[in-house]
mmCIF file of C-alpha atoms in Angstrom:
data_model
loop_
_atom_site.group_PDB
_atom_site.id
_atom_site.type_symbol
_atom_site.label_atom_id
_atom_site.label_comp_id
_atom_site.label_asym_id
_atom_site.label_seq_id
_atom_site.Cartn_x
_atom_site.Cartn_y
_atom_site.Cartn_z
ATOM 1 C CA MET A 1 -10.855 12.452 -3.862
ATOM 2 C CA GLY A 2 -8.219 10.775 -1.730
ATOM 3 C CA THR A 3 -5.018 8.962 -2.523
ATOM 4 C CA ILE A 4 -4.839 5.203 -2.031
ATOM 5 C CA LEU A 5 -1.613 3.216 -2.087
ATOM 6 C CA ALA A 6 -2.048 -0.417 -3.122
ATOM 7 C CA ILE A 7 0.888 -2.702 -2.274
ATOM 8 C CA ASP A 8 0.695 -6.151 -3.862
ATOM 9 C CA ASP A 9 3.128 -8.345 -5.772
ATOM 10 C CA GLU A 10 0.358 -9.733 -8.024
ATOM 11 C CA ARG A 11 -0.245 -7.544 -11.075
ATOM 12 C CA ALA A 12 -3.781 -8.900 -11.564
ATOM 13 C CA ASN A 13 -4.747 -7.771 -8.062
ATOM 14 C CA LEU A 14 -3.393 -4.279 -8.711
ATOM 15 C CA GLU A 15 -5.378 -4.076 -11.958
ATOM 16 C CA ILE A 16 -8.581 -5.078 -10.152
ATOM 17 C CA LEU A 17 -8.011 -2.439 -7.486
ATOM 18 C CA MET A 18 -7.408 0.191 -10.164
ATOM 19 C CA ASP A 19 -10.637 -0.762 -11.927
ATOM 20 C CA LEU A 20 -12.599 -0.564 -8.678
ATOM 21 C CA LEU A 21 -11.055 2.574 -7.206
ATOM 22 C CA GLY A 22 -9.425 4.523 -10.033
ATOM 23 C CA GLN A 23 -12.400 6.625 -11.052
ATOM 24 C CA ASP A 24 -12.987 8.109 -7.603
ATOM 25 C CA HIS A 25 -9.459 8.154 -6.157
ATOM 26 C CA GLU A 26 -5.877 8.654 -7.127
ATOM 27 C CA VAL A 27 -4.398 5.163 -6.875
ATOM 28 C CA LEU A 28 -0.673 4.562 -6.447
ATOM 29 C CA PHE A 29 0.794 1.095 -6.923
ATOM 30 C CA ALA A 30 3.775 -0.742 -5.514
ATOM 31 C CA SER A 31 4.654 -4.299 -6.471
ATOM 32 C CA SER A 32 6.934 -4.854 -3.466
ATOM 33 C CA GLY A 33 6.927 -4.009 0.203
ATOM 34 C CA GLN A 34 10.078 -1.902 -0.055
ATOM 35 C CA LYS A 35 8.678 0.166 -2.931
ATOM 36 C CA GLY A 36 5.436 0.562 -0.980
ATOM 37 C CA LEU A 37 7.304 1.901 2.046
ATOM 38 C CA GLU A 38 9.124 4.418 -0.157
ATOM 39 C CA LEU A 39 5.855 5.593 -1.733
ATOM 40 C CA ALA A 40 4.144 5.826 1.649
ATOM 41 C CA VAL A 41 6.836 8.185 2.945
ATOM 42 C CA ASN A 42 7.135 10.247 -0.239
ATOM 43 C CA GLN A 43 3.449 10.463 -1.231
ATOM 44 C CA MET A 44 1.674 10.256 2.154
ATOM 45 C CA PRO A 45 -1.473 8.450 0.916
ATOM 46 C CA ASP A 46 -4.795 8.683 2.752
ATOM 47 C CA LEU A 47 -5.136 4.879 2.862
ATOM 48 C CA ILE A 48 -2.943 1.845 2.218
ATOM 49 C CA LEU A 49 -4.287 -1.455 0.872
ATOM 50 C CA LEU A 50 -1.651 -4.030 1.779
ATOM 51 C CA ASP A 51 -1.221 -7.630 0.648
ATOM 52 C CA ILE A 52 -0.003 -9.995 3.345
ATOM 53 C CA MET A 53 1.796 -12.622 1.269
ATOM 54 C CA MET A 54 4.712 -10.997 -0.582
ATOM 55 C CA PRO A 55 8.313 -12.046 -1.194
ATOM 56 C CA GLU A 56 11.239 -10.374 0.581
ATOM 57 C CA ILE A 57 9.089 -8.502 3.101
ATOM 58 C CA SER A 58 5.589 -9.623 4.053
ATOM 59 C CA GLY A 59 2.644 -7.318 4.567
ATOM 60 C CA TYR A 60 3.124 -7.764 8.305
ATOM 61 C CA GLY A 61 6.718 -6.549 7.990
ATOM 62 C CA VAL A 62 5.608 -3.552 5.930
ATOM 63 C CA PHE A 63 2.907 -2.752 8.482
ATOM 64 C CA LYS A 64 5.420 -2.898 11.343
ATOM 65 C CA GLN A 65 7.729 -0.474 9.559
ATOM 66 C CA LEU A 66 4.815 1.871 8.814
ATOM 67 C CA GLN A 67 3.850 1.828 12.494
ATOM 68 C CA ASP A 68 7.437 2.424 13.626
ATOM 69 C CA ASP A 69 7.815 5.516 11.413
ATOM 70 C CA GLN A 70 6.299 8.721 12.824
ATOM 71 C CA ARG A 71 5.672 9.967 9.270
ATOM 72 C CA THR A 72 3.402 7.025 8.398
ATOM 73 C CA VAL A 73 2.044 5.795 11.735
ATOM 74 C CA ASP A 74 -1.323 7.522 11.258
ATOM 75 C CA ILE A 75 -2.033 6.245 7.740
ATOM 76 C CA PRO A 76 -4.892 3.706 7.909
ATOM 77 C CA VAL A 77 -3.979 0.260 6.548
ATOM 78 C CA ILE A 78 -6.366 -2.407 5.282
ATOM 79 C CA PHE A 79 -4.904 -5.870 4.740
ATOM 80 C CA VAL A 80 -6.047 -7.565 1.543
ATOM 81 C CA THR A 81 -5.237 -11.144 0.731
#
């Protein structure tokens, strides 16, 4: 059982991901890019599912910050949109 961090500003998308993944994995949720970055550093998930289109900081911006941080650079990221 691994830990997955889902970062998406749409609540419906987060609920779908929980339904699909919640029985086999621990799923963490962030509704903003900034909150997702904080969770990534503090929780060190095994995988990040990342929405591209978000307000304030896009998925691309989040990805860049994850790649620039030695603590999170090795966490695999899958873009979902």
